[in-house]
Rosetta silent file (secondary structure, phi, psi, omega in degrees, C-alpha in Angstrom):
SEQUENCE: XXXXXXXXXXXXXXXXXXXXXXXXXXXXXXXXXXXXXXXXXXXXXXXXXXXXXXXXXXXXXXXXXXXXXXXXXXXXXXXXXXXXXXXXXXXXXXXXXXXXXXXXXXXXXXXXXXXXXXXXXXXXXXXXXXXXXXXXXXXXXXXXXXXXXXXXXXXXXXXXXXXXXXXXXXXXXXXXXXXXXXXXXXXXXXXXXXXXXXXXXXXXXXXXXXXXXXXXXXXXXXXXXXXXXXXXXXXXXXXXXXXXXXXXXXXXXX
SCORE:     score description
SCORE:     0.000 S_00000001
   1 L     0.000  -47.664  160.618  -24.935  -19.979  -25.913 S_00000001
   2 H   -40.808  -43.057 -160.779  -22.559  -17.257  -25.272 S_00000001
   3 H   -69.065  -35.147 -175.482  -19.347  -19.650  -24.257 S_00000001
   4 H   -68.039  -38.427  167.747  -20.228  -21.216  -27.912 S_00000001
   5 H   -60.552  -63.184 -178.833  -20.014  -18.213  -29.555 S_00000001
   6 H   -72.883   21.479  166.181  -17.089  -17.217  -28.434 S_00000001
   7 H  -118.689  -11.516  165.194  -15.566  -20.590  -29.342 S_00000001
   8 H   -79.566  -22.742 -170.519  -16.939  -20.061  -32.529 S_00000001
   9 L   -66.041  -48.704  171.144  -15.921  -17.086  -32.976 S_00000001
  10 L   -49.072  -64.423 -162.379  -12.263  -18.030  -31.764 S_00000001
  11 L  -146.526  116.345  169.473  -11.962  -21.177  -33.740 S_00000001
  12 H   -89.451  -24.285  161.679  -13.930  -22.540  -36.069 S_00000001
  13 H   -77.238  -38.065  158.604  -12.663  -25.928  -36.698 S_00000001
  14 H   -42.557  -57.413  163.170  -12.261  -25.983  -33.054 S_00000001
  15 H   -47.405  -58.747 -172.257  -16.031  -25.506  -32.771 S_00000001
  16 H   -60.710  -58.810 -176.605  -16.815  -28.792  -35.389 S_00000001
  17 H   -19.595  -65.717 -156.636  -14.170  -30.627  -33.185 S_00000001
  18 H   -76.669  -54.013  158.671  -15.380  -30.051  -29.896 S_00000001
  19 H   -28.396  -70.192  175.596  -18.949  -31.185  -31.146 S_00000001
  20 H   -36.657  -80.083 -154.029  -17.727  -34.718  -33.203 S_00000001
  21 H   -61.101  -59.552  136.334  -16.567  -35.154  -29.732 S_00000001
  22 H     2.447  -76.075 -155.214  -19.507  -33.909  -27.647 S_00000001
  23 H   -76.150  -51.459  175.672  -21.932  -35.952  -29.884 S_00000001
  24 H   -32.343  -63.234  169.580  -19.602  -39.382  -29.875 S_00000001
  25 H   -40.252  -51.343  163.340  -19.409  -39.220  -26.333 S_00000001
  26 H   -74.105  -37.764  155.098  -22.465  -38.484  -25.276 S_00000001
  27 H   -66.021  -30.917  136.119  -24.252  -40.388  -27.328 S_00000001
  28 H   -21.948  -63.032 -138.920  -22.143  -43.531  -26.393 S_00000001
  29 H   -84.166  -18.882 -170.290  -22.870  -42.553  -23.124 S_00000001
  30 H   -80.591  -66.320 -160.180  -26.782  -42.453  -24.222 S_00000001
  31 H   -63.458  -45.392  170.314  -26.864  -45.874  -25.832 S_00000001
  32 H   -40.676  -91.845 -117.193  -25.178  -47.653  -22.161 S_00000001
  33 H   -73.022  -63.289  146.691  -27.537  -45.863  -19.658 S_00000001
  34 H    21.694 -112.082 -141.710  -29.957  -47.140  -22.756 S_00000001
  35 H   -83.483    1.799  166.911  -29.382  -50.676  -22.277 S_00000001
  36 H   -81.911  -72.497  156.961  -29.045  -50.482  -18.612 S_00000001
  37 L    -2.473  -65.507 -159.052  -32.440  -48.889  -18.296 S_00000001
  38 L   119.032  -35.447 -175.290  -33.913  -51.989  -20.526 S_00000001
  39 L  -116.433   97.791 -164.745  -35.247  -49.838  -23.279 S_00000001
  40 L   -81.486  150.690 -138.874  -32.977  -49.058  -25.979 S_00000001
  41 L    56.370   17.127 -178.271  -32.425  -45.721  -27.498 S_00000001
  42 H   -65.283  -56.040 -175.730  -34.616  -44.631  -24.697 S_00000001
  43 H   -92.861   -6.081  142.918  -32.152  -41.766  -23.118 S_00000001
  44 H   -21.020  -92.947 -161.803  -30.367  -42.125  -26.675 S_00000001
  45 H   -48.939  -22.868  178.239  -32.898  -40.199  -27.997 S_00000001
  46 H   -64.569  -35.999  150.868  -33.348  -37.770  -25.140 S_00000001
  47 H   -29.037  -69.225  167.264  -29.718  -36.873  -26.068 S_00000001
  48 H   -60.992  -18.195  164.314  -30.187  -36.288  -29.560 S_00000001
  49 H   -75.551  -56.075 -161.453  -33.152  -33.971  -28.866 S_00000001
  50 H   -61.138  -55.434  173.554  -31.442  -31.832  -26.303 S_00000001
  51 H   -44.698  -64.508 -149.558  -27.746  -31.639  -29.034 S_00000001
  52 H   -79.996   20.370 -165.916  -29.889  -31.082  -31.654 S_00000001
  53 H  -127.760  -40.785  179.951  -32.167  -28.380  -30.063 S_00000001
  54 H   -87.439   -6.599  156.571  -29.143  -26.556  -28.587 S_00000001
  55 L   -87.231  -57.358 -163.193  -27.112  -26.439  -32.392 S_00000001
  56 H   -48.088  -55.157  168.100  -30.260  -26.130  -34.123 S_00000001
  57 H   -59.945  -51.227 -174.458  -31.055  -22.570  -31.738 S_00000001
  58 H   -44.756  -45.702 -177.637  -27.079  -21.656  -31.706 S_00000001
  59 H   -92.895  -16.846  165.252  -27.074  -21.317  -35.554 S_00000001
  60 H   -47.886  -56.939 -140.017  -30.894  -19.644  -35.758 S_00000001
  61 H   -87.801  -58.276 -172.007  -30.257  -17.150  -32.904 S_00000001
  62 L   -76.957   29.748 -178.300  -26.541  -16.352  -34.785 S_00000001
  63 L    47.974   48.749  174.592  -28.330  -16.282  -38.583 S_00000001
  64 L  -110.328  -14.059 -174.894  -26.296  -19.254  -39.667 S_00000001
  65 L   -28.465  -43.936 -176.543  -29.115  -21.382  -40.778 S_00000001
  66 L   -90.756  -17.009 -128.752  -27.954  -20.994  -44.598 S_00000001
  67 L  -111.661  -19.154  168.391  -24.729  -20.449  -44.078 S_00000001
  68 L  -112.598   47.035 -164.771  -24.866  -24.308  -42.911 S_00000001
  69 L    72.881   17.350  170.927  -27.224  -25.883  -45.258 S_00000001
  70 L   -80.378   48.092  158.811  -30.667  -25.411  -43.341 S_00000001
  71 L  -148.914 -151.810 -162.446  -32.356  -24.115  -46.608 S_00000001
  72 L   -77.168  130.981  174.109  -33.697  -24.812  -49.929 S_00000001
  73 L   -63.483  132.300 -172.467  -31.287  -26.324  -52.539 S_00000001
  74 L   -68.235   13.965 -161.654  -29.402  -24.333  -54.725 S_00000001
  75 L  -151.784  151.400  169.865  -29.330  -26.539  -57.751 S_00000001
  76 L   -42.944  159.017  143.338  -32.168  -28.377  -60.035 S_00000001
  77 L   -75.088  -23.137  173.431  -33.091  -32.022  -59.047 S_00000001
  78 L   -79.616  -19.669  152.491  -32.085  -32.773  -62.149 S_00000001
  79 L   -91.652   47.868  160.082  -28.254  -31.871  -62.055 S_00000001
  80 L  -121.430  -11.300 -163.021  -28.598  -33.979  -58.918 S_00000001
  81 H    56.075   68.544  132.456  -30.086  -37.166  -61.295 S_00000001
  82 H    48.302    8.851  156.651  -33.388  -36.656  -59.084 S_00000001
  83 H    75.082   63.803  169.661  -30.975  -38.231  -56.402 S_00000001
  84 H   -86.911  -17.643  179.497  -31.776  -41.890  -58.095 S_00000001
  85 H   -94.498    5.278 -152.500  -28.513  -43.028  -56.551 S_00000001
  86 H  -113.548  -62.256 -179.957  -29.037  -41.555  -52.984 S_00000001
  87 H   -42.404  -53.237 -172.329  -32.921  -43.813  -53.605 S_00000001
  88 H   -54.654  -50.422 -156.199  -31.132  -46.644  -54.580 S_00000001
  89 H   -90.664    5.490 -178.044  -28.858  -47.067  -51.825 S_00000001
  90 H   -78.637    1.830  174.739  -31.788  -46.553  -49.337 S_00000001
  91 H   -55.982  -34.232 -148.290  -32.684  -50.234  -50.928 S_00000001
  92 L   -74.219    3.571  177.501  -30.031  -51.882  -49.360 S_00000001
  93 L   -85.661   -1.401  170.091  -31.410  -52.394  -46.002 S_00000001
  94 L  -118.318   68.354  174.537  -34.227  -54.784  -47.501 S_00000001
  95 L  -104.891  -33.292 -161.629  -32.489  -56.632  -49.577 S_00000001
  96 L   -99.721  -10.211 -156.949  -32.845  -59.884  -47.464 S_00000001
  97 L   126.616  156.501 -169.032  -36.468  -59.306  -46.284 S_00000001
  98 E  -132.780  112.815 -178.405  -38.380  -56.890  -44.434 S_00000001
  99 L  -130.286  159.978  137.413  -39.384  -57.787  -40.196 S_00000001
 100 L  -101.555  123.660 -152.888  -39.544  -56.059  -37.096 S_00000001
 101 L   -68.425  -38.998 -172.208  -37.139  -56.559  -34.930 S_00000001
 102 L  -143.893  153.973 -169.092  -38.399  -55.132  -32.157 S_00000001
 103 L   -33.190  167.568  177.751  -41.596  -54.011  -30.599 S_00000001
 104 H   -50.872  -63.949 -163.183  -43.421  -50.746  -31.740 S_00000001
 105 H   -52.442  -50.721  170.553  -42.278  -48.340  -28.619 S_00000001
 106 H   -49.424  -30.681 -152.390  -38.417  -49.706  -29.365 S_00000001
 107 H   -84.312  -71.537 -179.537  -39.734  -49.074  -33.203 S_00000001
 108 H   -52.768  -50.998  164.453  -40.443  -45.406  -32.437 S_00000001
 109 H   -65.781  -24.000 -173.853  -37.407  -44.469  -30.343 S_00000001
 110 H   -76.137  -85.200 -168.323  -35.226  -46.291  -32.684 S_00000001
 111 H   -48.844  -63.406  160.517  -36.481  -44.346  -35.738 S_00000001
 112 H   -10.900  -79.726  156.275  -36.562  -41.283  -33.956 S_00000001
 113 H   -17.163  -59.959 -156.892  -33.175  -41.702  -32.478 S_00000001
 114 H   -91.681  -13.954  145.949  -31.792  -42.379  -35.921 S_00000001
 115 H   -79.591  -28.651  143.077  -33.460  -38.712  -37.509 S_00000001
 116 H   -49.726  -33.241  179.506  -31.495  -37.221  -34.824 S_00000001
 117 H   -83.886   -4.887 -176.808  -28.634  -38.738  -36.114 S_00000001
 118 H   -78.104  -74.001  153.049  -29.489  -37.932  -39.139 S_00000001
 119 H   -28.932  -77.386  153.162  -29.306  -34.713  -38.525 S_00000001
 120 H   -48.382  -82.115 -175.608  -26.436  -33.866  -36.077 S_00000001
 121 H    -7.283  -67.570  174.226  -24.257  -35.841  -38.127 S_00000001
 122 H   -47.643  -41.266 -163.328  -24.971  -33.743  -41.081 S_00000001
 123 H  -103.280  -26.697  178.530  -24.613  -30.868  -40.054 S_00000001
 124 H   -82.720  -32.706  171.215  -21.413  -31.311  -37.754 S_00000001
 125 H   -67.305  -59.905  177.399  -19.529  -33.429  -40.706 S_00000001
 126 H   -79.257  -18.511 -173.583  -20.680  -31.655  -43.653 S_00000001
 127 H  -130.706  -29.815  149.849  -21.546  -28.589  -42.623 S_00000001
 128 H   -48.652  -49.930  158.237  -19.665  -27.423  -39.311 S_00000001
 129 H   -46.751  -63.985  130.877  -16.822  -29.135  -40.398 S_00000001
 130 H     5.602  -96.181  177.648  -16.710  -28.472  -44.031 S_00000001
 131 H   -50.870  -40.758 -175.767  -17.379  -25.425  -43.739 S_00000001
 132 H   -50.090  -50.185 -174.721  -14.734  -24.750  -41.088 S_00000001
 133 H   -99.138  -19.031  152.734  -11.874  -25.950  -43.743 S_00000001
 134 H   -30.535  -73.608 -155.213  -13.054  -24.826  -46.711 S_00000001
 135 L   -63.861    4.052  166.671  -12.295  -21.780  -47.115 S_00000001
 136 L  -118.558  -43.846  153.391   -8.205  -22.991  -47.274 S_00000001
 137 L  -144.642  119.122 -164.244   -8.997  -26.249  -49.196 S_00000001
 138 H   -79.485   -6.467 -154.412  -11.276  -27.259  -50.583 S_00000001
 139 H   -65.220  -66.141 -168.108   -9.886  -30.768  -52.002 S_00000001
 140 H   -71.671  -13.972  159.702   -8.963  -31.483  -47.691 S_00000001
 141 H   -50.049  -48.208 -175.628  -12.233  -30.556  -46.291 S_00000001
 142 H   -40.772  -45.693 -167.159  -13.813  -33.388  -48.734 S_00000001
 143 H   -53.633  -80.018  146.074  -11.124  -35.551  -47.663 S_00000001
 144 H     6.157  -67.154  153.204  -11.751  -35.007  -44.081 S_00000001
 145 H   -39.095  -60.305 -152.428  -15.298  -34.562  -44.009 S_00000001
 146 H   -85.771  -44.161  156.997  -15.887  -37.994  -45.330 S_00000001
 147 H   -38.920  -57.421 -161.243  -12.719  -39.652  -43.469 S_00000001
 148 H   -90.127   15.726 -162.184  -13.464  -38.709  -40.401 S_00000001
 149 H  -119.353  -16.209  162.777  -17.657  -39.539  -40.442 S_00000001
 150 H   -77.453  -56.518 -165.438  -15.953  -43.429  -41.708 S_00000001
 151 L   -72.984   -5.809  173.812  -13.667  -43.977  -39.256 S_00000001
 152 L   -59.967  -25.567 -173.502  -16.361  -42.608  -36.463 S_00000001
 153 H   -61.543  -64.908 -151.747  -18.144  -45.827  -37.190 S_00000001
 154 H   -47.266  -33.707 -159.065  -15.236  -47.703  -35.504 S_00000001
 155 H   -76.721   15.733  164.242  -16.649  -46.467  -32.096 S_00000001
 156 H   -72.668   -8.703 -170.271  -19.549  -49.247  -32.807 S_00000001
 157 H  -106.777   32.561  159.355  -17.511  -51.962  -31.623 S_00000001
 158 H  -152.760   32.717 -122.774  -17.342  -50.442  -28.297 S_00000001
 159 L  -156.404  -30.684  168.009  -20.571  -49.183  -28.192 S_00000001
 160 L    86.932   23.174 -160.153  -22.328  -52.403  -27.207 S_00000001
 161 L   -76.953   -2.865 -150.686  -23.926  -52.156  -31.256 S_00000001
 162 L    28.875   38.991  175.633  -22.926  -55.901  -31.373 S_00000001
 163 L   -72.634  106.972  166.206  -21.236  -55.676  -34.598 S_00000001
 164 L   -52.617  152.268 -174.623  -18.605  -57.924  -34.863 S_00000001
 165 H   -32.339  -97.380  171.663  -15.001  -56.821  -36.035 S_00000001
 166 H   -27.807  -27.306  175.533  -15.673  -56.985  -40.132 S_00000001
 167 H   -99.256   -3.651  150.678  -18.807  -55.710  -40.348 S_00000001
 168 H   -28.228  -65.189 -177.803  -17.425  -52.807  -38.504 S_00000001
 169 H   -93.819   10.912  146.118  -14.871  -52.241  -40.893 S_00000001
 170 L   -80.426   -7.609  169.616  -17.387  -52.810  -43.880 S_00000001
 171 L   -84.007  -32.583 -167.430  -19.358  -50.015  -42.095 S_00000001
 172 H   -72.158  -37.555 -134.752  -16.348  -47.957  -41.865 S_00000001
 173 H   -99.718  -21.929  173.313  -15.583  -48.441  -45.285 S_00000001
 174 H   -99.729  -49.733  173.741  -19.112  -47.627  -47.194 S_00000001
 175 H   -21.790  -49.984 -166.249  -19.449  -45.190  -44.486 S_00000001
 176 H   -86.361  -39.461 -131.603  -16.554  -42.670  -45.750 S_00000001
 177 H   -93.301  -39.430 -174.366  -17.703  -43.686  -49.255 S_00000001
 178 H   -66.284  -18.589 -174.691  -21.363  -42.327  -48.228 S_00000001
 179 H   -90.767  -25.191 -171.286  -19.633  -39.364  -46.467 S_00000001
 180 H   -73.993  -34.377  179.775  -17.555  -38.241  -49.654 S_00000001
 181 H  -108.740   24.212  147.293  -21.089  -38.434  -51.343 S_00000001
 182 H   -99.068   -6.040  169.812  -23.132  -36.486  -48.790 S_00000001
 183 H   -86.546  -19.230  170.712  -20.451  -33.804  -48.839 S_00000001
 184 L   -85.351  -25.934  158.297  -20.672  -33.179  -52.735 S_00000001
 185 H   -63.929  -57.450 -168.930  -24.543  -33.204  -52.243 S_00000001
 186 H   -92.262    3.178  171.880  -23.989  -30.256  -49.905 S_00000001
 187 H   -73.157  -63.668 -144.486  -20.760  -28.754  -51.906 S_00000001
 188 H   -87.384  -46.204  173.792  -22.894  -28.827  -55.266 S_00000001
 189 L   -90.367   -4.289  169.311  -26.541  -27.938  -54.150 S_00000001
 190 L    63.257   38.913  150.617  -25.213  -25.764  -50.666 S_00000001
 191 L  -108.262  124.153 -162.342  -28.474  -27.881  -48.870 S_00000001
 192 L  -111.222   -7.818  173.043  -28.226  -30.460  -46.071 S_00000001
 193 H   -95.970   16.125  131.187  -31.662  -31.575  -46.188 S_00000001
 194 H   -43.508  -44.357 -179.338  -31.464  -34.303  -48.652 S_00000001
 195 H   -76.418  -48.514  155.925  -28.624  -35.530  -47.022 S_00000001
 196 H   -40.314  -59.718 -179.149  -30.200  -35.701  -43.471 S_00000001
 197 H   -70.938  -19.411  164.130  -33.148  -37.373  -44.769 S_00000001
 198 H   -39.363  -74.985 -157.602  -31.163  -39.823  -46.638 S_00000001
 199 H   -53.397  -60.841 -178.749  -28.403  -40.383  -43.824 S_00000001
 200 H   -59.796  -47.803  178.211  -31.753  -41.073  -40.995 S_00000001
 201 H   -13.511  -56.703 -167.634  -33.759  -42.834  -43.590 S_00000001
 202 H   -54.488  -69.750 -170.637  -30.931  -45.150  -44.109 S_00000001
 203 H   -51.727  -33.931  166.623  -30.202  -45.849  -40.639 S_00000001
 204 H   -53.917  -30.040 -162.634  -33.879  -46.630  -39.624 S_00000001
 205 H   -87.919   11.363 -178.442  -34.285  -48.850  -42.243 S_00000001
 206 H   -72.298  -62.431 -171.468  -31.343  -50.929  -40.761 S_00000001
 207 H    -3.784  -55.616 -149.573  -34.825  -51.376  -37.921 S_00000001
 208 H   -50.443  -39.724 -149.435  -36.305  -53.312  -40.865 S_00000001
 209 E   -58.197  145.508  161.773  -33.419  -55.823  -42.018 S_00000001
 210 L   -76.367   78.492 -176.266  -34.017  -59.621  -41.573 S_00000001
 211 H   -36.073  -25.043 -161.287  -31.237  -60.363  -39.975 S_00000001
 212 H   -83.498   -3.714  176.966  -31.550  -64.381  -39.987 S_00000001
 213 H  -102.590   14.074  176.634  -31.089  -64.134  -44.035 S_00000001
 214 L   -72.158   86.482 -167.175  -28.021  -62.133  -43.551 S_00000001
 215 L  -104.821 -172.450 -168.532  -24.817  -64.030  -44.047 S_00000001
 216 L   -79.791  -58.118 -177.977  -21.403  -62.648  -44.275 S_00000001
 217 L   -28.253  -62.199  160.963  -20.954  -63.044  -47.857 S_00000001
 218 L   -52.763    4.031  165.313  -24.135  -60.821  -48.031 S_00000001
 219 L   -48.144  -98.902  151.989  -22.235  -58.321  -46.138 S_00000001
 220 L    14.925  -81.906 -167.120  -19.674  -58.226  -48.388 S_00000001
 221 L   -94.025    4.349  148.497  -21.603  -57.474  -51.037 S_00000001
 222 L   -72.011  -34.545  158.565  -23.829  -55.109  -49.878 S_00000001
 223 H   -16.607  -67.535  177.291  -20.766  -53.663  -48.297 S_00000001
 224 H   -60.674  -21.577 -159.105  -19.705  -53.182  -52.172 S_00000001
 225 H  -109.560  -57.229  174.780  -22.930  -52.082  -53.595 S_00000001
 226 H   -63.345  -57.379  151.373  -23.299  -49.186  -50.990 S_00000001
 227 H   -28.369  -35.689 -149.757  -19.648  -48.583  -51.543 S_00000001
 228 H  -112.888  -50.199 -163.161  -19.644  -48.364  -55.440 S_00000001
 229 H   -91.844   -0.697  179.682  -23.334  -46.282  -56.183 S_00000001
 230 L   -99.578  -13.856 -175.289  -22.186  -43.717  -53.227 S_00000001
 231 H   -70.410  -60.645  172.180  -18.781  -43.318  -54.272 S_00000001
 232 H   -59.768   -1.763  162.420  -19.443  -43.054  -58.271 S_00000001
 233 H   -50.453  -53.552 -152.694  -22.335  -40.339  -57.093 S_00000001
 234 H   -67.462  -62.574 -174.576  -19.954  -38.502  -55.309 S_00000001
 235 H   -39.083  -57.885 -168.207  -17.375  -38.717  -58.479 S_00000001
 236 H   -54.711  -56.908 -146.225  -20.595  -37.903  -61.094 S_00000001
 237 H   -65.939  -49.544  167.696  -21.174  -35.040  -58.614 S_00000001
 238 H   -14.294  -63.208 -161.483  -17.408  -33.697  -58.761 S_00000001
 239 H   -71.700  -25.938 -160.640  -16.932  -33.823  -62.294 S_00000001
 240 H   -44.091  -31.795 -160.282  -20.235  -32.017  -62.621 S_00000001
 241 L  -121.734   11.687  173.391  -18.683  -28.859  -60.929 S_00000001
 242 L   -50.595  134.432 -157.428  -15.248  -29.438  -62.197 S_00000001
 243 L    78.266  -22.721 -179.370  -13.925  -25.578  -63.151 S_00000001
 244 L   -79.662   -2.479  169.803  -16.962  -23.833  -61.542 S_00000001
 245 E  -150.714  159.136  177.113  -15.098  -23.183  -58.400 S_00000001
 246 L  -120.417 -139.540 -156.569  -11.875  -21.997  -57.019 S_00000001
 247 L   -97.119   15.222  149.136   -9.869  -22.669  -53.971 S_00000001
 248 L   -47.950  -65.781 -168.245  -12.539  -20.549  -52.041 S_00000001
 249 L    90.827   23.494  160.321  -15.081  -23.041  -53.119 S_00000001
 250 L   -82.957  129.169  175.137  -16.610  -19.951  -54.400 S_00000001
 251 E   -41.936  124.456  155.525  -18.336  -19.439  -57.706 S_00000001
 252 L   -14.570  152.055  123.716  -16.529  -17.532  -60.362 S_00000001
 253 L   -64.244  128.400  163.644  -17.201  -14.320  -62.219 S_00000001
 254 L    77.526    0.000    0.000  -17.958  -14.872  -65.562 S_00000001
């Protein structure tokens, strides 16, 4: 805990860095050993406990808990729209039908796994990260933030996820649009746990999809539909706070 602190202390964008990398890696490294094993997400998830138990103490021990969105949201549900577009896009993983793919214990570690993931993510894109660049711009943290949690998706196609090339880069591509609108969720209400419950939600309910009614056209246009209500969220959410902050990303006086 000490060595982090004094890399946080040093560098703070260093600190989100060395994490993105930390969790890619290891978790990669989680998902193999996985499918070697036989039971997948089994030593996933042991990963994702241990990361998220040693950030989770690191900002608790150092008071950071608020300072990275562990608390209550600062804003109504209602200048949020009651998050109807954040519901909506948790539709899109039943769109085709709703099975289980794989046995209960794989069922459990899967969803599990994927509320870790919920989680680290969130808090190292949006809120270690973020936060890290904020405070110089805010317009390229957004950028950034959302860029870099799309193009992470690329490491599925080495990953053993068995995504073929396009629906990679239809992952990457709703992906940043979903990252630009979980970073304006935690810009505008300064909370990450909508966004965390969202972000695992989502990914479990990939568990659910019927794959055999998927075709690529139905990519496509879920691709677009996940693209389009997270992007215009993100936009709604923008204008909402358009003038209310300056290049802090601080409130005003007056």
């Amino acid at each position: 805990m000490n060595a982090l602190k004094k890399l946080y202390d040093k560098s703070k964008i260093g600190f989100a860095v060395l994490w993105i990398i930390f969790y890619c890696v290891l978790m990669s490294v989680g998902d193999a050993l996985s499918a070697r094993i036989g039971v997948d997400k089994s030593v996933t998830l042991a990963i994702g406990v241990v990361l998220s138990a040693i950030l989770l103490l690191f900002l608790k021990k150092n008071s950071l808990l608020s300072d990275y969105g562990l608390c209550k949201p600062g804003t109504s549900a209602r200048s949020m729209l009651y998050y109807i577009p954040v519901f909506a896009m948790l539709t899109a993983n039943l769109w085709y039908g709703v099975t289980l793919n794989v046995g209960a214990p794989e069922a459990v570690l899967y969803i599990l796994t994927m509320l870790c993931v919920g989680f680290l993510e969130e808090i190292i894109f949006r809120g270690l990260l973020f936060e890290a660049m904020k405070k110089d711009s805010v317009k390229t943290a957004i950028l950034v933030s959302s860029v870099t949690f799309g193009i992470g998706h690329i490491i599925n196609l080495i990953n053993g996820s068995g995504a073929d090339l396009i629906s990679n880069l239809l992952q990457v591509v709703y992906a940043t649009a979903a990252g630009f609108m979980f970073v304006m969720m935690y810009y505008k209400s300064k909370s990450l746990w909508v966004c965390m419950a969202a972000h695992g939600a989502f990914n479990a309910l990939g568990l659910f999809t019927d794959e055999t009614n998927v075709t690529k056209e139905g990519q496509i246009l879920s691709a677009l539909f996940l693209t389009a209500i997270t992007g215009f969220y993100a936009l709604y959410l923008a204008l909402s706070m358009k003038g209310k902050t300056g290049k802090q990303g601080s409130p005003r006086n007056g």
